[in-house]
Short mmCIF file of C-alpha atoms and ligand atoms in Angstrom, two decimals:
data_model
loop_
_atom_site.label_atom_id
_atom_site.label_comp_id
_atom_site.label_asym_id
_atom_site.label_seq_id
_atom_site.Cartn_x
_atom_site.Cartn_y
_atom_site.Cartn_z
CA MET A 1 130.63 137.49 121.01
CA LYS A 2 128.76 139.15 123.84
CA GLN A 3 124.96 138.81 123.98
CA GLY A 4 123.16 141.89 122.60
CA MET A 5 125.84 142.71 120.00
CA GLU A 6 125.36 142.89 116.24
CA HIS A 7 127.59 140.88 113.96
CA LYS A 8 127.28 140.52 110.15
CA GLY A 9 123.68 141.75 110.27
CA ARG A 10 122.61 139.29 112.96
CA VAL A 11 121.68 140.58 116.40
CA TYR A 12 122.81 138.38 119.26
CA LEU A 13 120.01 138.78 121.75
CA LYS A 14 120.30 139.06 125.48
CA PRO A 15 119.20 135.81 127.14
CA SER A 16 116.06 137.49 128.49
CA THR A 17 114.83 138.44 124.99
CA GLN A 18 115.57 135.08 123.32
CA PRO A 19 112.63 132.71 122.82
CA PRO A 20 112.96 129.89 125.33
CA PRO A 21 114.29 126.62 123.90
CA LEU A 22 111.81 123.92 123.06
CA ARG A 23 112.44 120.58 124.74
CA VAL A 24 112.07 117.80 122.18
CA ALA A 25 112.32 114.18 123.30
CA VAL A 26 113.20 111.66 120.59
CA THR A 27 113.32 107.90 121.13
CA GLY A 28 115.32 105.40 119.10
CA ALA A 29 117.86 108.17 118.70
CA ALA A 30 120.73 105.91 117.63
CA GLY A 31 118.60 104.27 114.94
CA GLN A 32 118.52 104.89 111.23
CA ILE A 33 115.48 107.21 111.06
CA CYS A 34 116.92 109.44 113.75
CA TYR A 35 120.23 109.68 111.91
CA SER A 36 118.28 111.53 109.18
CA LEU A 37 115.93 113.32 111.58
CA LEU A 38 117.93 114.85 114.42
CA LYS A 39 120.12 117.09 112.28
CA ARG A 40 117.03 118.55 110.62
CA ILE A 41 115.33 119.33 113.95
CA ALA A 42 118.58 120.95 115.14
CA ALA A 43 118.79 122.99 111.93
CA GLY A 44 115.35 124.52 112.57
CA GLU A 45 113.49 122.60 109.86
CA MET A 46 110.82 121.36 112.25
CA PHE A 47 110.10 124.27 114.59
CA GLY A 48 111.43 127.19 112.55
CA LYS A 49 114.66 129.13 112.30
CA GLU A 50 113.88 131.28 115.36
CA THR A 51 113.27 128.47 117.86
CA PRO A 52 116.18 127.05 119.82
CA VAL A 53 115.85 123.41 120.78
CA ILE A 54 117.07 121.07 123.49
CA LEU A 55 117.20 117.45 122.30
CA GLN A 56 116.46 114.81 124.94
CA LEU A 57 117.50 111.52 123.35
CA LEU A 58 116.37 108.11 124.57
CA GLU A 59 117.92 104.75 123.72
CA ILE A 60 117.86 101.29 125.26
CA PRO A 61 120.19 100.61 128.23
CA ASN A 62 122.68 98.63 126.16
CA GLU A 63 126.36 99.60 126.29
CA LYS A 64 126.95 99.38 122.56
CA VAL A 65 123.78 101.32 121.72
CA GLN A 66 124.49 104.00 124.33
CA LYS A 67 127.99 104.37 122.87
CA ALA A 68 126.48 104.81 119.41
CA LEU A 69 124.09 107.40 120.84
CA ALA A 70 127.03 109.30 122.34
CA GLY A 71 128.54 109.29 118.85
CA VAL A 72 125.36 110.81 117.39
CA ALA A 73 125.49 113.51 120.08
CA MET A 74 129.13 114.25 119.18
CA GLU A 75 128.19 114.61 115.53
CA LEU A 76 125.34 116.97 116.37
CA GLU A 77 127.79 119.07 118.37
CA ASP A 78 130.20 119.04 115.44
CA CYS A 79 127.50 120.51 113.16
CA ALA A 80 127.63 123.69 115.29
CA PHE A 81 123.92 124.35 114.83
CA PRO A 82 123.16 127.83 116.25
CA LEU A 83 119.68 126.69 117.39
CA LEU A 84 120.83 123.57 119.23
CA GLU A 85 121.22 124.56 122.87
CA GLU A 86 121.81 121.16 124.42
CA VAL A 87 121.79 117.44 123.70
CA HIS A 88 120.97 115.14 126.58
CA CYS A 89 121.41 111.36 126.14
CA THR A 90 119.78 108.85 128.45
CA SER A 91 118.39 105.34 128.82
CA GLN A 92 115.74 106.49 131.32
CA PRO A 93 112.32 107.39 129.88
CA GLU A 94 111.53 109.72 132.82
CA GLU A 95 114.69 111.74 132.07
CA ALA A 96 114.10 111.81 128.33
CA PHE A 97 110.49 113.01 128.59
CA LYS A 98 111.00 115.43 131.49
CA ASP A 99 109.29 118.74 130.61
CA ALA A 100 109.29 117.78 126.91
CA GLU A 101 106.83 119.73 124.77
CA TRP A 102 107.18 117.27 121.91
CA CYS A 103 107.80 113.54 122.25
CA LEU A 104 108.69 111.83 118.99
CA LEU A 105 108.38 108.09 119.57
CA VAL A 106 110.51 106.49 116.88
CA GLY A 107 112.32 103.86 118.95
CA SER A 108 111.11 100.30 118.32
CA LYS A 109 111.92 97.34 116.18
CA PRO A 110 111.43 97.74 112.40
CA ARG A 111 110.10 94.85 110.30
CA GLY A 112 112.34 92.86 108.02
CA PRO A 113 111.66 91.26 104.62
CA GLY A 114 108.52 89.09 104.57
CA MET A 115 107.03 90.58 107.76
CA GLU A 116 103.91 92.70 108.18
CA ARG A 117 104.00 95.67 110.56
CA ALA A 118 101.39 94.02 112.80
CA ASP A 119 103.92 91.18 113.39
CA LEU A 120 105.82 93.71 115.50
CA LEU A 121 103.03 94.22 118.03
CA LYS A 122 104.31 91.59 120.46
CA ASP A 123 107.83 93.08 120.47
CA ASN A 124 106.95 96.75 120.35
CA GLY A 125 103.63 97.08 122.18
CA HIS A 126 105.14 97.04 125.68
CA ILE A 127 107.51 99.92 124.77
CA PHE A 128 104.49 102.18 124.40
CA VAL A 129 103.05 101.13 127.74
CA THR A 130 106.25 102.20 129.54
CA GLN A 131 106.71 105.34 127.50
CA GLY A 132 103.05 106.39 127.61
CA ARG A 133 103.17 106.23 131.41
CA ALA A 134 106.47 108.11 131.65
CA ILE A 135 105.23 110.86 129.32
CA ASP A 136 102.04 111.25 131.29
CA ALA A 137 104.05 111.50 134.51
CA VAL A 138 106.78 113.98 133.54
CA ALA A 139 106.26 115.68 130.15
CA ALA A 140 105.24 119.34 129.84
CA GLU A 141 101.60 120.26 130.39
CA ASN A 142 101.21 121.21 126.69
CA CYS A 143 103.05 118.11 125.41
CA ARG A 144 102.28 116.63 121.97
CA ILE A 145 103.20 113.03 121.18
CA VAL A 146 103.88 111.63 117.70
CA VAL A 147 104.16 107.85 117.30
CA VAL A 148 106.26 106.54 114.41
CA GLY A 149 107.34 103.08 115.68
CA ASN A 150 105.28 100.35 114.01
CA PRO A 151 102.52 99.39 113.97
CA CYS A 152 102.18 103.08 114.69
CA ASN A 153 98.36 103.44 114.85
CA THR A 154 97.98 100.74 117.48
CA ASN A 155 101.15 101.70 119.37
CA CYS A 156 99.72 105.21 119.60
CA MET A 157 96.49 103.82 121.02
CA ILE A 158 98.54 101.87 123.59
CA ALA A 159 100.54 104.95 124.65
CA ALA A 160 97.43 107.13 124.90
CA ALA A 161 95.67 104.48 126.99
CA GLN A 162 98.32 104.94 129.71
CA ALA A 163 97.64 108.66 130.07
CA ARG A 164 95.51 110.13 132.80
CA ARG A 165 96.75 113.73 132.66
CA LEU A 166 97.24 114.27 128.90
CA PRO A 167 94.12 114.07 126.71
CA PRO A 168 94.05 111.43 123.92
CA GLU A 169 93.93 113.98 121.09
CA ARG A 170 97.52 114.97 121.99
CA PHE A 171 98.65 111.55 120.71
CA THR A 172 98.92 111.26 116.93
CA ALA A 173 100.52 108.61 114.72
CA MET A 174 102.25 109.10 111.42
CA VAL A 175 100.61 108.34 108.08
CA ARG A 176 102.31 111.32 106.45
CA LEU A 177 104.81 109.10 104.68
CA ASP A 178 101.87 107.43 102.93
CA GLN A 179 100.40 110.84 102.05
CA ASN A 180 103.74 111.96 100.58
CA ARG A 181 104.09 108.70 98.66
CA ALA A 182 100.56 109.07 97.29
CA ALA A 183 101.16 112.70 96.28
CA SER A 184 104.32 111.76 94.40
CA GLN A 185 102.59 108.95 92.50
CA LEU A 186 99.67 111.19 91.47
CA ALA A 187 102.01 114.01 90.45
CA LYS A 188 104.10 111.66 88.32
CA LYS A 189 101.04 110.20 86.59
CA ALA A 190 99.48 113.61 85.90
CA CYS A 191 102.85 115.23 85.00
CA VAL A 192 102.33 118.06 87.48
CA PRO A 193 104.40 119.38 90.39
CA VAL A 194 103.69 117.63 93.65
CA ASP A 195 102.54 120.78 95.45
CA VAL A 196 99.43 121.28 93.28
CA ILE A 197 97.93 118.13 94.80
CA GLU A 198 95.62 118.92 97.70
CA GLN A 199 92.95 117.31 99.87
CA LEU A 200 94.86 114.03 99.80
CA ALA A 201 93.96 111.86 102.77
CA ILE A 202 95.20 108.49 103.95
CA PHE A 203 92.39 106.61 105.67
CA GLY A 204 92.92 103.90 108.25
CA ASN A 205 95.98 101.92 109.17
CA HIS A 206 99.62 102.55 108.22
CA SER A 207 99.64 99.12 106.59
CA PRO A 208 98.69 97.44 103.32
CA SER A 209 95.02 97.85 104.30
CA GLN A 210 95.17 101.67 104.15
CA PHE A 211 93.01 103.58 101.68
CA PRO A 212 94.91 106.40 99.94
CA ASP A 213 91.84 108.40 98.92
CA PHE A 214 92.34 109.66 95.36
CA SER A 215 88.62 110.40 94.94
CA ASN A 216 88.56 113.47 97.21
CA ALA A 217 92.03 114.67 96.19
CA THR A 218 92.44 117.52 93.74
CA ILE A 219 95.01 118.63 91.17
CA PHE A 220 94.96 122.40 90.59
CA GLY A 221 91.63 122.29 92.47
CA ILE A 222 90.11 119.78 90.00
CA PRO A 223 89.10 116.34 91.34
CA VAL A 224 91.81 113.77 90.60
CA PRO A 225 89.46 111.38 88.69
CA GLU A 226 88.70 114.24 86.25
CA VAL A 227 92.40 114.82 85.59
CA ILE A 228 93.58 111.20 85.65
CA GLU A 229 90.87 109.36 83.72
CA ASP A 230 92.60 105.99 83.93
CA VAL A 231 90.25 104.36 86.47
CA ALA A 232 92.14 101.04 86.54
CA TRP A 233 95.37 102.87 87.37
CA LEU A 234 93.70 104.81 90.21
CA GLU A 235 91.80 101.88 91.70
CA GLU A 236 94.54 99.28 91.36
CA THR A 237 98.07 100.46 90.49
CA PHE A 238 98.00 103.67 92.54
CA ILE A 239 96.50 102.12 95.68
CA GLU A 240 98.78 99.08 95.56
CA THR A 241 101.91 101.14 94.94
CA VAL A 242 101.26 103.32 97.99
CA ARG A 243 100.23 100.41 100.20
CA LYS A 244 103.28 98.33 99.31
CA ARG A 245 105.89 101.07 99.13
CA GLY A 246 107.31 100.30 102.58
CA ALA A 247 107.78 96.64 101.64
CA ASP A 248 109.30 97.58 98.27
CA ILE A 249 111.86 99.76 100.03
CA ILE A 250 112.72 96.96 102.46
CA ALA A 251 113.13 94.60 99.48
CA ALA A 252 115.43 97.10 97.76
CA ARG A 253 117.48 98.39 100.72
CA GLY A 254 117.34 95.42 103.06
CA VAL A 255 116.19 97.81 105.79
CA SER A 256 113.11 99.98 106.10
CA SER A 257 112.66 103.54 104.89
CA ALA A 258 114.58 106.10 106.91
CA LEU A 259 115.31 109.24 104.90
CA SER A 260 111.71 109.54 103.70
CA ALA A 261 110.37 108.56 107.14
CA ALA A 262 112.41 111.31 108.81
CA ASN A 263 111.17 113.76 106.19
CA ALA A 264 107.57 112.72 106.89
CA ILE A 265 108.06 113.29 110.64
CA ILE A 266 109.22 116.83 109.88
CA ASP A 267 106.14 117.36 107.65
CA HIS A 268 103.76 115.85 110.23
CA VAL A 269 104.97 118.14 113.02
CA LYS A 270 105.25 121.23 110.80
CA SER A 271 101.68 120.75 109.55
CA LEU A 272 100.47 120.23 113.10
CA CYS A 273 102.17 123.48 114.15
CA THR A 274 100.76 125.51 111.24
CA PRO A 275 97.10 126.59 111.49
CA GLY A 276 95.26 127.11 108.20
CA LYS A 277 92.90 125.66 105.64
CA THR A 278 95.33 123.03 104.37
CA ILE A 279 94.21 119.44 104.86
CA HIS A 280 96.81 116.88 105.90
CA SER A 281 96.69 113.28 107.11
CA MET A 282 97.38 112.03 110.61
CA ALA A 283 96.25 108.97 112.52
CA VAL A 284 94.11 110.38 115.32
CA ARG A 285 91.62 109.07 117.83
CA SER A 286 88.33 108.22 116.20
CA SER A 287 85.02 109.20 117.73
CA GLY A 288 83.26 107.19 115.03
CA GLU A 289 84.18 109.35 112.02
CA TYR A 290 84.10 107.55 108.65
CA GLY A 291 82.93 104.35 110.38
CA PHE A 292 86.12 103.81 112.43
CA GLY A 293 85.39 102.26 115.82
CA GLU A 294 85.46 104.75 118.68
CA GLY A 295 88.85 104.86 120.38
CA LEU A 296 90.82 103.50 117.41
CA TRP A 297 93.64 105.59 115.96
CA ALA A 298 92.88 105.89 112.24
CA GLY A 299 94.40 107.93 109.44
CA MET A 300 91.98 110.71 108.53
CA PRO A 301 92.03 114.16 106.95
CA VAL A 302 92.65 116.89 109.54
CA ARG A 303 93.01 120.66 109.58
CA THR A 304 95.26 122.43 112.09
CA THR A 305 93.21 124.99 114.03
CA ALA A 306 95.92 126.33 116.37
CA PRO A 307 99.55 125.27 116.86
CA GLY A 308 99.42 121.64 118.05
CA THR A 309 95.61 121.45 117.78
CA TYR A 310 93.50 120.05 114.94
CA GLU A 311 90.00 119.12 113.86
CA ILE A 312 89.03 116.06 111.86
CA VAL A 313 87.62 117.01 108.45
CA THR A 314 84.37 115.07 108.24
CA ASN A 315 82.91 116.09 104.87
CA PHE A 316 84.83 113.78 102.52
CA HIS A 317 82.35 111.88 100.36
CA HIS A 318 82.93 108.19 99.63
CA ASP A 319 81.31 106.07 96.91
CA ALA A 320 80.73 102.30 97.14
CA PHE A 321 84.29 101.52 95.99
CA ALA A 322 85.83 103.79 98.64
CA LYS A 323 83.49 102.47 101.34
CA SER A 324 84.55 98.89 100.58
CA LYS A 325 88.20 99.94 101.03
CA LEU A 326 87.43 101.77 104.28
CA LEU A 327 85.79 98.65 105.66
CA ILE A 328 88.96 96.56 105.17
CA THR A 329 91.15 98.97 107.08
CA GLN A 330 88.49 99.49 109.81
CA GLU A 331 88.44 95.74 110.38
CA GLU A 332 92.21 95.47 110.54
CA LEU A 333 92.44 98.22 113.17
CA GLU A 334 89.76 96.45 115.22
CA SER A 335 91.71 93.20 115.01
CA GLU A 336 94.92 94.94 116.17
CA ARG A 337 92.99 96.44 119.10
CA GLU A 338 91.86 92.94 120.02
CA MET A 339 95.49 91.71 119.91
CA VAL A 340 96.66 94.38 122.39
CA LYS A 341 93.66 94.51 124.68
CA ASP A 342 95.83 93.54 127.65
CA PHE A 343 98.12 96.55 127.07
CA ILE A 344 95.15 98.89 126.84
CA SER A 345 93.43 97.72 129.98
CA LEU A 346 96.63 97.77 132.09
CA ASN A 347 96.00 101.20 133.52
P1 NAD B 1 116.26 101.12 113.81
O1 NAD B 1 116.29 99.70 114.23
O2 NAD B 1 117.30 101.64 112.90
O3 NAD B 1 116.25 102.04 115.10
C1 NAD B 1 115.36 101.85 116.13
C2 NAD B 1 116.05 102.25 117.40
O4 NAD B 1 115.09 102.21 118.45
C3 NAD B 1 117.20 101.32 117.79
O5 NAD B 1 118.39 102.08 117.93
C4 NAD B 1 116.75 100.71 119.11
O6 NAD B 1 117.82 100.51 120.01
C5 NAD B 1 115.79 101.79 119.60
N1 NAD B 1 114.84 101.31 120.61
C6 NAD B 1 114.25 100.09 120.70
N2 NAD B 1 113.49 100.03 121.80
C7 NAD B 1 113.58 101.23 122.40
C8 NAD B 1 113.03 101.77 123.59
N3 NAD B 1 112.24 101.05 124.38
N4 NAD B 1 113.35 103.05 123.91
C9 NAD B 1 114.16 103.78 123.13
N5 NAD B 1 114.73 103.32 122.00
C10 NAD B 1 114.42 102.06 121.65
O7 NAD B 1 114.79 101.40 113.21
P2 NAD B 1 114.29 102.63 112.35
O8 NAD B 1 114.51 102.31 110.92
O9 NAD B 1 114.84 103.89 112.90
O10 NAD B 1 112.71 102.52 112.59
C11 NAD B 1 112.14 102.77 113.83
C12 NAD B 1 110.65 102.43 113.81
O11 NAD B 1 109.96 103.29 112.92
C13 NAD B 1 110.34 101.01 113.34
O12 NAD B 1 109.32 100.47 114.15
C14 NAD B 1 109.85 101.21 111.93
O13 NAD B 1 109.03 100.16 111.49
C15 NAD B 1 109.08 102.51 112.10
N6 NAD B 1 108.78 103.26 110.89
C16 NAD B 1 107.56 103.86 110.81
C17 NAD B 1 107.24 104.59 109.69
C18 NAD B 1 105.87 105.25 109.55
O14 NAD B 1 105.58 105.76 108.48
N7 NAD B 1 105.04 105.29 110.57
C19 NAD B 1 108.16 104.75 108.65
C20 NAD B 1 109.40 104.13 108.77
C21 NAD B 1 109.71 103.38 109.90
C1 LMR B 2 107.31 102.33 105.82
O1 LMR B 2 106.16 102.48 105.46
O2 LMR B 2 108.28 102.52 105.05
C2 LMR B 2 107.59 101.93 107.24
O3 LMR B 2 106.41 101.74 107.94
C3 LMR B 2 108.52 100.78 107.37
C4 LMR B 2 107.87 99.48 106.96
O4 LMR B 2 107.91 98.53 107.76
O5 LMR B 2 107.34 99.41 105.85
#
C-alpha cells in the first residue's frame, strides 16, 4: 500500500503528515512485567491509537538474557502492531535512552518470599546511579522518567540525584498499583463499580508503611467513611490488605506481581499525559508537603496540569489517625535515604 492511499476507510498518510514516533525506553525488557507491558505500549494503550512508537529496550549484558530479549522483539514483530515503528534491543544504557521521551525503569531485581522491598536497595540502588546518569546525558530534552524497580521511591530519588540537566520533577515513581488495589477493595466492600471511587491517594512509600488514604476518598462524590461505616474494616482490614497485597501475590504465585504492575504502569503514564481535574497518585519529590522531608520521593495526590506535568494536591485533610500513619511512612522514607546516602552524594 502506497502512503497517502485510502484502504477500508483508513487513510495511509504521507510520511510528512504522520505524527513523529515517540521514543520509549524500557529497562528490564526481558523480565516478567515487560512481557505484559510492551505489547500494550505497542498497541497504543499508553500513548493513544494515533501515536507511533519506537521501543528502545535495555537488558543486562548477559548472553542468555540478551537472547531472551531478542525473542521478545521477535514476538513484538509477529504481533504486526501498526503503531510499532521499530524495536531496538541493547545492553548499553546510552543507546537505550538516546533521545527517549519516556524512560520506564522496570529493570532490577524483584524480592522473593520473606523479603521486604527495602532489602533490595543494596542490589538495585547502583542500577539507578548508572541509569540516572545515562538518561541525563542522552535522553530527549522533554524526557519523563518513571521508576518501577523496587524500592521504587528511593530508587527514583537515586536516579534523580544523578541529573544535572533534567529537573527532579521529571522523575516519578509508581504507587499506582497500590491506588488500583485500594480502589478495588473499596469498590468490593461498598458493592459499587470501581470507577465511582475518586480522590484516592496513596501516601508515602510503596511498602507496608504506606497509607492508603480512605478518609479523603469518595464514592459517588460522598466521603468513603459515610458510605462504608465499618470503621474497623477501614482502619485495619483495608489498610493491611493494600499494604500486604504485593507479599500475598508473591506467596501465591512464587514471583511478584507482573500483569497488574504492567497495567499500573500504563495507568500511571496515561494519567500523567492527561490534563484535568482527576486526582491520581504518584511518588514525586517532596518540598515538605504533608510532612515528608524535602527531597524525598513520596506517594501523594497529584493533578496533571499539562501532558507530562503535574501539581501536588495539598488540601487533603488528615485527622489524628491519618497523621499517625503518615508519620510511619515518613520515617521509613527517611531511613531509606540514610541507607543510600552514598549513592545520592556521588554526583
Ligand atoms: P524480573 O526479574 O522478571 O525482570 C527484571 C529484569 O530486569 C530482568 O530481566 C533483569 O535481567 C533486568 N535487569 C536487571 N538489572 C538491569 C539493568 N541494570 N538494566 C536493565 N535491565 C536489568 O522482575 P519483574 O517482575 O519484571 O520486576 C521488576 C522490578 O519491578 C522489581 O524490582 C520488582 O520488585 C518491581 N515491581 C515494582 C512494582 C511497583 O508497584 N512499583 C510492582 C511490581 C514489581
Ligand atoms: C508489588 O507491590 O506487587 C511489587 O512491589 C512487588 C513486591 O515486591 O511486592
